[in-house]
Short mmCIF file of C-alpha atoms in Angstrom, two decimals:
data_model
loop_
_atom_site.label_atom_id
_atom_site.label_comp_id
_atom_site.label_asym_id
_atom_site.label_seq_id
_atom_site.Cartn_x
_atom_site.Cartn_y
_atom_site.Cartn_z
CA UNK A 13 98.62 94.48 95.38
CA UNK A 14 95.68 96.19 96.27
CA UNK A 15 92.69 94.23 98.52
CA UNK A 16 88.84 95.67 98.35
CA UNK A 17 86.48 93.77 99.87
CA UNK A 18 83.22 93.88 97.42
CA UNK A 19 79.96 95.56 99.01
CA UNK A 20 77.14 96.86 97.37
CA UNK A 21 77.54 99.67 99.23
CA UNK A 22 74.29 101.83 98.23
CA UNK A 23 71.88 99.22 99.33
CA UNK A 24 70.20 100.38 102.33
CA UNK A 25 72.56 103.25 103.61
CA UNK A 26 72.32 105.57 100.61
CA UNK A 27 68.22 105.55 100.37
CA UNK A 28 68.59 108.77 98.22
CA UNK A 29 70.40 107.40 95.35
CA UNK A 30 66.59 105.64 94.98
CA UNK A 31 64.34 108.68 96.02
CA UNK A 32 65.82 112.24 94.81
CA UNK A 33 62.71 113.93 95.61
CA UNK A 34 62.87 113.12 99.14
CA UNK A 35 63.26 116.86 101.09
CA UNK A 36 62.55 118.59 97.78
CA UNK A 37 60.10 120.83 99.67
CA UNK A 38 61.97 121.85 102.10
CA UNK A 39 64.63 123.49 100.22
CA UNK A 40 64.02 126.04 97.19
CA UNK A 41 66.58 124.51 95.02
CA UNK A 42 66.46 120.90 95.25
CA UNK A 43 62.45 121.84 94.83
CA UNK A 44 62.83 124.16 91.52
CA UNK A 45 66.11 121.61 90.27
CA UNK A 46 63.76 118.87 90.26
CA UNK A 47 60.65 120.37 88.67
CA UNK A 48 63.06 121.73 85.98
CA UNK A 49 64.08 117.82 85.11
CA UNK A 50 60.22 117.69 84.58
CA UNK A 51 59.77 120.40 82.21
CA UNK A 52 62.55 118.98 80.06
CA UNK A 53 60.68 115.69 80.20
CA UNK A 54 63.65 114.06 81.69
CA UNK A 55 63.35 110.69 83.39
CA UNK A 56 65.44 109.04 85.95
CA UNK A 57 66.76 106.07 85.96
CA UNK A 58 67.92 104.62 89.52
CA UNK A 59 70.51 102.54 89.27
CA UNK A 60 70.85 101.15 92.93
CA UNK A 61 69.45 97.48 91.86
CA UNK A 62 71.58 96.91 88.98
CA UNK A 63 74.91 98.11 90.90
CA UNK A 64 73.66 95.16 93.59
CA UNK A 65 73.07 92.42 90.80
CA UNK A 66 76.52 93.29 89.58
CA UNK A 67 78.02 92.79 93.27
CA UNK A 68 76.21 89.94 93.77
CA UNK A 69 76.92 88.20 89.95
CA UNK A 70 79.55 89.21 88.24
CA UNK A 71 78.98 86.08 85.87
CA UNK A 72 76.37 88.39 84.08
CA UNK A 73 78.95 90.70 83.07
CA UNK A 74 81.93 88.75 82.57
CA UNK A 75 81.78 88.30 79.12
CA UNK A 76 85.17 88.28 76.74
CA UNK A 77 83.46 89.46 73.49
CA UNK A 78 80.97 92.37 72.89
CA UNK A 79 80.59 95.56 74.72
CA UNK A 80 79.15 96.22 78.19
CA UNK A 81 75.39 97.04 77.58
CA UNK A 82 73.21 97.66 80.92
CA UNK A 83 70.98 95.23 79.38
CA UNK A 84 73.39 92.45 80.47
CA UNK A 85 72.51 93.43 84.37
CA UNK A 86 68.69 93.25 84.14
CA UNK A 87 68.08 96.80 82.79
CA UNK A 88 65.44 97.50 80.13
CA UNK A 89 67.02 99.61 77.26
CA UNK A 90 64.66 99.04 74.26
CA UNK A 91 62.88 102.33 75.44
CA UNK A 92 66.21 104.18 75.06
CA UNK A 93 67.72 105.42 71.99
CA UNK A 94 70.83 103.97 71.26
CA UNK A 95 72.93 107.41 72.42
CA UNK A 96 70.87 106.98 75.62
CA UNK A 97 71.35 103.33 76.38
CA UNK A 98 75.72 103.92 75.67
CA UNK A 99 75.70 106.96 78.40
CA UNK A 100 73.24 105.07 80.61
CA UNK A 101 75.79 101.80 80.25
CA UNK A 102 78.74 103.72 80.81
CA UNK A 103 77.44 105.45 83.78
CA UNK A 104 76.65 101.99 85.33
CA UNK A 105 80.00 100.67 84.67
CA UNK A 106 81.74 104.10 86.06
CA UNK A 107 79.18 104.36 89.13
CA UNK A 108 80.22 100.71 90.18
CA UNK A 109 84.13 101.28 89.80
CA UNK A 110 83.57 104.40 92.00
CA UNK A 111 82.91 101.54 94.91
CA UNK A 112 86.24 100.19 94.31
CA UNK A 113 87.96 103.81 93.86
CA UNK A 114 86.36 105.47 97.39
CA UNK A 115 88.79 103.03 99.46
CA UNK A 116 91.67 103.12 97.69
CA UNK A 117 90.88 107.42 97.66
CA UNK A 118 90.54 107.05 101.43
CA UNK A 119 93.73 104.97 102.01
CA UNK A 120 95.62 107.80 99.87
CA UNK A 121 94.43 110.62 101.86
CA UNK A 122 94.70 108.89 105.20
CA UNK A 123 98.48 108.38 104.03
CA UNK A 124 98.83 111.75 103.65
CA UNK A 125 97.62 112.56 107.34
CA UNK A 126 99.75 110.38 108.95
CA UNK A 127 103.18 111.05 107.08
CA UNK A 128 102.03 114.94 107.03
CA UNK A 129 102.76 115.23 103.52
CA UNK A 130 101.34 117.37 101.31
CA UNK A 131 98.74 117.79 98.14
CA UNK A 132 101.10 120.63 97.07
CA UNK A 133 104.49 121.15 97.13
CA UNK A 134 104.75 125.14 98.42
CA UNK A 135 104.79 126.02 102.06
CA UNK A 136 102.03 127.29 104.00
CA UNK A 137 100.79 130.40 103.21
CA UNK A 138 100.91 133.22 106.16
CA UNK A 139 97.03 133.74 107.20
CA UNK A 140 95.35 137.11 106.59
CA UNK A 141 98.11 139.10 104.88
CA UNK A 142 97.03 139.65 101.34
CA UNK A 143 94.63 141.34 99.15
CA UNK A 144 91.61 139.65 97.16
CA UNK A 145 93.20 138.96 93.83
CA UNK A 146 95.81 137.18 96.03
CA UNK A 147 93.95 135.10 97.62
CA UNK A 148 91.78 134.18 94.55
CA UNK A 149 95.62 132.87 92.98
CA UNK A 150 96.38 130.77 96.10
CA UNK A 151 93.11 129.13 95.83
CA UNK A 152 93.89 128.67 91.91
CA UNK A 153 97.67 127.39 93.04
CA UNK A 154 95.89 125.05 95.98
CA UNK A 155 92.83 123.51 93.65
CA UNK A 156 95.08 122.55 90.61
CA UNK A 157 97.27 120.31 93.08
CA UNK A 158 94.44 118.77 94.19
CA UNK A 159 92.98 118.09 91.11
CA UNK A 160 96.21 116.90 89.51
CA UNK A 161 97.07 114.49 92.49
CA UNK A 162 93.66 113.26 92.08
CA UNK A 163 93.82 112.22 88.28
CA UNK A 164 97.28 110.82 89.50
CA UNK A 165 95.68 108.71 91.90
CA UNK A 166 93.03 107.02 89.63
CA UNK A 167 95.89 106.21 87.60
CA UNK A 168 97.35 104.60 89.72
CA UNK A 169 94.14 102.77 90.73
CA UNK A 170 92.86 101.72 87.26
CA UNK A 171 96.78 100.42 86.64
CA UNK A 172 97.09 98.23 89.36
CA UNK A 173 93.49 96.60 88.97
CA UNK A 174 94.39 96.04 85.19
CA UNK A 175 97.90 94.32 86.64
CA UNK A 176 95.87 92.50 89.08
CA UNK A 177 93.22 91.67 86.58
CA UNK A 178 95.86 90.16 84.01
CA UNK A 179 98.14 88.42 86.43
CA UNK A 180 94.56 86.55 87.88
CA UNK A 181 93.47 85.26 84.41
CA UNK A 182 97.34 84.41 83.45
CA UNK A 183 96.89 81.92 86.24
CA UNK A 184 93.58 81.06 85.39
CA UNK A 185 91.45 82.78 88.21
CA UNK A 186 88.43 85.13 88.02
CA UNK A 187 89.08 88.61 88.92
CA UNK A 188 86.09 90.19 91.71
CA UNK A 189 83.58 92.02 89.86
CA UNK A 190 85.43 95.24 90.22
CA UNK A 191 88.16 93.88 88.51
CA UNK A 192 85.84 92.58 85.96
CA UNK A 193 83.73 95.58 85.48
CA UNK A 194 87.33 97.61 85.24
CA UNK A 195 88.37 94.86 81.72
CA UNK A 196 84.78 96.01 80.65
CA UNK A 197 85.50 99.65 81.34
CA UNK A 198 88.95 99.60 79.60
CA UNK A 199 86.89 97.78 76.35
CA UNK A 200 83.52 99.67 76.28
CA UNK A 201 84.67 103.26 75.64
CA UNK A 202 87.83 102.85 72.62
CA UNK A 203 85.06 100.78 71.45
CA UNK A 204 82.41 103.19 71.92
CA UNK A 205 81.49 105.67 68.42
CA UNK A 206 80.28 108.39 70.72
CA UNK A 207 82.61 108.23 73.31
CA UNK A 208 85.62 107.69 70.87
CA UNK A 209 83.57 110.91 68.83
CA UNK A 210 84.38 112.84 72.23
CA UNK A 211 88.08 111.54 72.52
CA UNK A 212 86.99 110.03 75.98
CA UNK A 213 89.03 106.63 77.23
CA UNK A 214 87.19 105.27 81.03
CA UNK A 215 90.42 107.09 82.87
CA UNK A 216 89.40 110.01 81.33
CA UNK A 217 85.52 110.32 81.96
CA UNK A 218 86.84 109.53 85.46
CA UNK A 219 89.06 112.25 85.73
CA UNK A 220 86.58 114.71 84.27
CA UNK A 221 83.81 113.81 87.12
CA UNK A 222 86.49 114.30 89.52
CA UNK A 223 87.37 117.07 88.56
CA UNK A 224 83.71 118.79 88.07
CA UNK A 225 83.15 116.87 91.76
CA UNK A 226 86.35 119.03 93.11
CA UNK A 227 85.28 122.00 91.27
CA UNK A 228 81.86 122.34 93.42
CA UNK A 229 83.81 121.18 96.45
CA UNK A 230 85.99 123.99 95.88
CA UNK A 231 83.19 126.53 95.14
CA UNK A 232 81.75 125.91 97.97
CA UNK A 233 84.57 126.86 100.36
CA UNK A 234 85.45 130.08 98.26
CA UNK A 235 81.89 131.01 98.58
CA UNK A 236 82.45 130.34 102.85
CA UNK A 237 85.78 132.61 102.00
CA UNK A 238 84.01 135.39 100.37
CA UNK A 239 80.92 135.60 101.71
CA UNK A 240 81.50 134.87 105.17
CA UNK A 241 83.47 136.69 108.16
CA UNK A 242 83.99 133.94 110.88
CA UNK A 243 86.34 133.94 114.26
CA UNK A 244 88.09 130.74 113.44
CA UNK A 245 89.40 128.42 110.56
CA UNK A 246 87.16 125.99 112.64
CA UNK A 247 84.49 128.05 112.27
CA UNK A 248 84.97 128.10 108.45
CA UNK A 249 85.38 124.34 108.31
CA UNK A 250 82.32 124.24 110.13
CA UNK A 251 80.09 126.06 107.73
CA UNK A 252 81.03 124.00 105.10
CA UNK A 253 80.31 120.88 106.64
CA UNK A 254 76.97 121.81 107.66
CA UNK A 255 75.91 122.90 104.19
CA UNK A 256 77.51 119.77 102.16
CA UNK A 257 73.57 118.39 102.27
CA UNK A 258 73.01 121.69 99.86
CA UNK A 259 75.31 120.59 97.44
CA UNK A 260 74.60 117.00 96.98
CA UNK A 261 71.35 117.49 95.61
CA UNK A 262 72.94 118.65 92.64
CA UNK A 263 74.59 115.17 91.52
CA UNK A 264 71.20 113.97 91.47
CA UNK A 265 70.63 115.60 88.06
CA UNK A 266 71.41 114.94 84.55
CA UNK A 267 74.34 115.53 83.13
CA UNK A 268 73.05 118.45 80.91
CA UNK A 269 71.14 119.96 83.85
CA UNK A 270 74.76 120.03 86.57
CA UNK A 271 76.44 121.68 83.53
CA UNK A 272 73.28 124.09 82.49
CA UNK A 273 73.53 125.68 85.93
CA UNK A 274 77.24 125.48 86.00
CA UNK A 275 77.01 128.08 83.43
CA UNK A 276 74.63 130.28 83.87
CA UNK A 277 75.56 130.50 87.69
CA UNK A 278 79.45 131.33 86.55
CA UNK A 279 80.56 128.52 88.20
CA UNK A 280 81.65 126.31 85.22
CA UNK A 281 85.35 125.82 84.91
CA UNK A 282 86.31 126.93 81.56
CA UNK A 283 88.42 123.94 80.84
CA UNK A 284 86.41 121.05 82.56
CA UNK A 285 89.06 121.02 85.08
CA UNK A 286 88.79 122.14 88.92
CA UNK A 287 91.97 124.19 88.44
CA UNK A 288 90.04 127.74 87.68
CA UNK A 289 89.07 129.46 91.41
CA UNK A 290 85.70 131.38 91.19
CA UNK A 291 85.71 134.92 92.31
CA UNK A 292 84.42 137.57 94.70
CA UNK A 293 81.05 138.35 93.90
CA UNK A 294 79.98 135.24 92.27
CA UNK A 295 76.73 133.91 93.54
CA UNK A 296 76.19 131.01 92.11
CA UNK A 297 76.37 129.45 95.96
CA UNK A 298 74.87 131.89 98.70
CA UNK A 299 75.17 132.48 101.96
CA UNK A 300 71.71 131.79 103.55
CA UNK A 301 70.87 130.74 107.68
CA UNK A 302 69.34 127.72 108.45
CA UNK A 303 65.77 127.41 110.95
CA UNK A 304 68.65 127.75 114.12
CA UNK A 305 69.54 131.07 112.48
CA UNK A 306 73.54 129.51 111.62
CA UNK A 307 74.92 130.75 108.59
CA UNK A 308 74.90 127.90 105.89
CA UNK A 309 75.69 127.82 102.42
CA UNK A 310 73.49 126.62 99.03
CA UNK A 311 72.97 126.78 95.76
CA UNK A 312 71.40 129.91 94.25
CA UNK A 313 68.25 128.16 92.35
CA UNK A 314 67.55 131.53 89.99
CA UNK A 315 70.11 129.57 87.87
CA UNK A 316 68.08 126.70 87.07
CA UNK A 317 67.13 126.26 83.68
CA UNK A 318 65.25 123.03 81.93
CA UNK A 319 67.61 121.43 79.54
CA UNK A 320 67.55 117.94 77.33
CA UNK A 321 70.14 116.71 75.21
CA UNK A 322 68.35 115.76 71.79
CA UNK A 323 66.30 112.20 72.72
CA UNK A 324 68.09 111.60 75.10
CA UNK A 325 65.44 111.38 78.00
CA UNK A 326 66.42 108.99 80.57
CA UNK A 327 69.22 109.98 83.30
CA UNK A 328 70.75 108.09 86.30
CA UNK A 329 72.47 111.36 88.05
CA UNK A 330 76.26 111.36 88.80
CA UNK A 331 77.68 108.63 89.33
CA UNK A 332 79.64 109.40 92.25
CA UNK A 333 76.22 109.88 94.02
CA UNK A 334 75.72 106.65 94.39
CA UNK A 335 79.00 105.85 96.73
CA UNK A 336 78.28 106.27 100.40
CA UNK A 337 80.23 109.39 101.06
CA UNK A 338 82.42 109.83 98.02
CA UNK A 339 81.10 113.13 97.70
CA UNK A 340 81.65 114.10 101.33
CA UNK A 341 84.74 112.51 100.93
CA UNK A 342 86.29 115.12 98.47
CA UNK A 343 84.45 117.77 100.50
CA UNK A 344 86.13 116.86 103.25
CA UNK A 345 89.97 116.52 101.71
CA UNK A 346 89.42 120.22 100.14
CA UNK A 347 88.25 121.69 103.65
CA UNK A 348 91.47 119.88 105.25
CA UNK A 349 93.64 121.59 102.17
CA UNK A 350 92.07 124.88 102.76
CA UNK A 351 92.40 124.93 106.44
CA UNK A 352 96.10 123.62 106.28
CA UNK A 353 97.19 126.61 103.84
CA UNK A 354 95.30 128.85 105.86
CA UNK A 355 92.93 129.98 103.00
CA UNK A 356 90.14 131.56 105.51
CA UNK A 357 90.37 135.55 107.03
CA UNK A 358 88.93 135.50 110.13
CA UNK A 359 88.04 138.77 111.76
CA UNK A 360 91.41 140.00 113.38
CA UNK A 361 93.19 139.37 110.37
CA UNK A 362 94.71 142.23 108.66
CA UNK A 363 93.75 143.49 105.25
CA UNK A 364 95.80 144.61 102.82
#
């Protein structure tokens, strides 16, 4: 059903899944977001050489009793806590998956550009002809179908790996290490105490990172909306795409830290999903210029604030960061929502 061909894609073409800190001085909140892991005393753990051991030998995982430990791929977990080593584990099984997801993602959305479907099943909206609280709804209206057809769509992914997966060992092959990391997956967290504590199954901690990965997508372009007064959609679009770089940084962090400033900036959805549009006047992403004096967007870093989650010290960052592009990837499909629904006022619109 569905073909992947297995890369370890972060190996030399991601270089900051391995060094964060690289650019830290040149921008104030990457800088001030990194010192803050310090002052919590958190510590990172990269995960780029055990995500290549487990492309390279999926032997060292394919095991039909126990549950996935990152131990089994090299990694040294008697410094951890136990709590520490199960998030760590599970973030290594969901950051490898997240390979296997990004083409299936892209085949999905390039579907929906060539048939011209689309994410949401209204009709266009008419550009420039409504007041703020309107246009706050039709962002609300535009992010929950692209947060629902999202979940749908890693449904459908982790389904027809777990049909591939048991139609292969029916006949007495070896799935490809995604499809062996996705058995592990689907028996590491109903096996897990404290992921079962948190009523969290693998399709669900997926969901829930693409959904907080949608949410800052979406921020991002209702900051461009509300804070910006640009010519063109294009112009809009552009903006956006020249200050992605300023919200990346922010999957290199912990778990506890993305959330921390999630709150305090306003920009947490109140759910966990990417359904709830921010508002005018938040400023939890600014409007700055860049050294060319272009208008470009980032994260406000008075928001930052140390935070660590009992003992548990030792953080990889999201998972999604370290997938070539995933990131950009959902950046991009929002921007190409937003544009099509004709979500930006540009200056000769009308006001009402």
């Amino acid at each position: 059903m569905m073909q992947t061909t297995l890369e370890p894609h972060d190996q030399n073409d991601h270089p900051q899944a391995d060094t964060p800190t690289e650019g830290a001085g040149k921008c104030p909140f990457v800088h001030g977001y990194l010192q803050a892991h310090d002052t919590a005393g958190l510590n990172r753990m990269a995960l780029s050489g055990f995500l290549r051991t487990m492309a390279s030998d999926p032997a060292s995982f394919d095991r039909p009793e126990g549950r996935f430990c990152a131990s089994w791929v090299g990694m040294d977990v008697s410094v951890m806590t136990e709590e520490n080593a199960e998030r760590i584990s599970a973030n290594l099984l969901v950051s490898f998956l997240l390979q296997d997801f990004q083409p299936y993602l892209q085949k999905r959305l390039s579907q929906i550009r060539e048939a011209r479907q689309d994410l949401y099943s209204g009709v266009a909206r008419q550009s420039g002809h409504y007041p703020d609280e309107i246009q706050e709804l039709y962002f609300q209206e535009i992010r929950t179908a692209s947060c629902d057809t999202f979940n749908a769509w890693v449904n459908q992914w982790i389904s027809e790996r777990h049909f591939d997966n048991a139609r292969l060992r029916q006949e007495g092959k070896t799935p490809d290490a995604y499809g062996i990391a996705i058995e592990q997956a689907l028996r590491f967290f109903p096996l897990s105490p404290l992921y079962t504590k948190a009523n969290h199954t693998f399709a669900s901690l997926v969901h829930s990172g693409s959904c907080t990965a949608l949410h800052v997508c979406w921020s991002l372009l209702e900051a461009a909306a509300y804070q910006a007064e640009l010519p063109t959609t294009a112009d809009y679009v552009a903006l956006i795409l020249r200050s992605r770089k300023n919200i990346l940084p922010l999957a290199i962090g912990s778990l506890g830290m993305v959330v921390t400033y999630l709150n305090n900036s306003h920009l947490h959805p109140h759910d966990g999903r990417a359904v709830h549009a921010t508002h005018h006047g938040q400023d939890g992403i600014v409007l700055d210029h860049d050294k060319d004096g272009q208008p470009i967007l980032t994260m406000n870093p008075a928001y930052i604030q140390p935070f660590l989650h009992g003992e548990n010290v030792y953080y990889t960052g999201c998972p999604a960061f370290y997938v070539t592009g995933l990131i950009e990837t959902y950046l991009e499909a929002c921007a190409e929502l937003a544009a099509f629904y004709n979500m930006f006022r540009t200056k000769d619109d009308s006001r009402s």
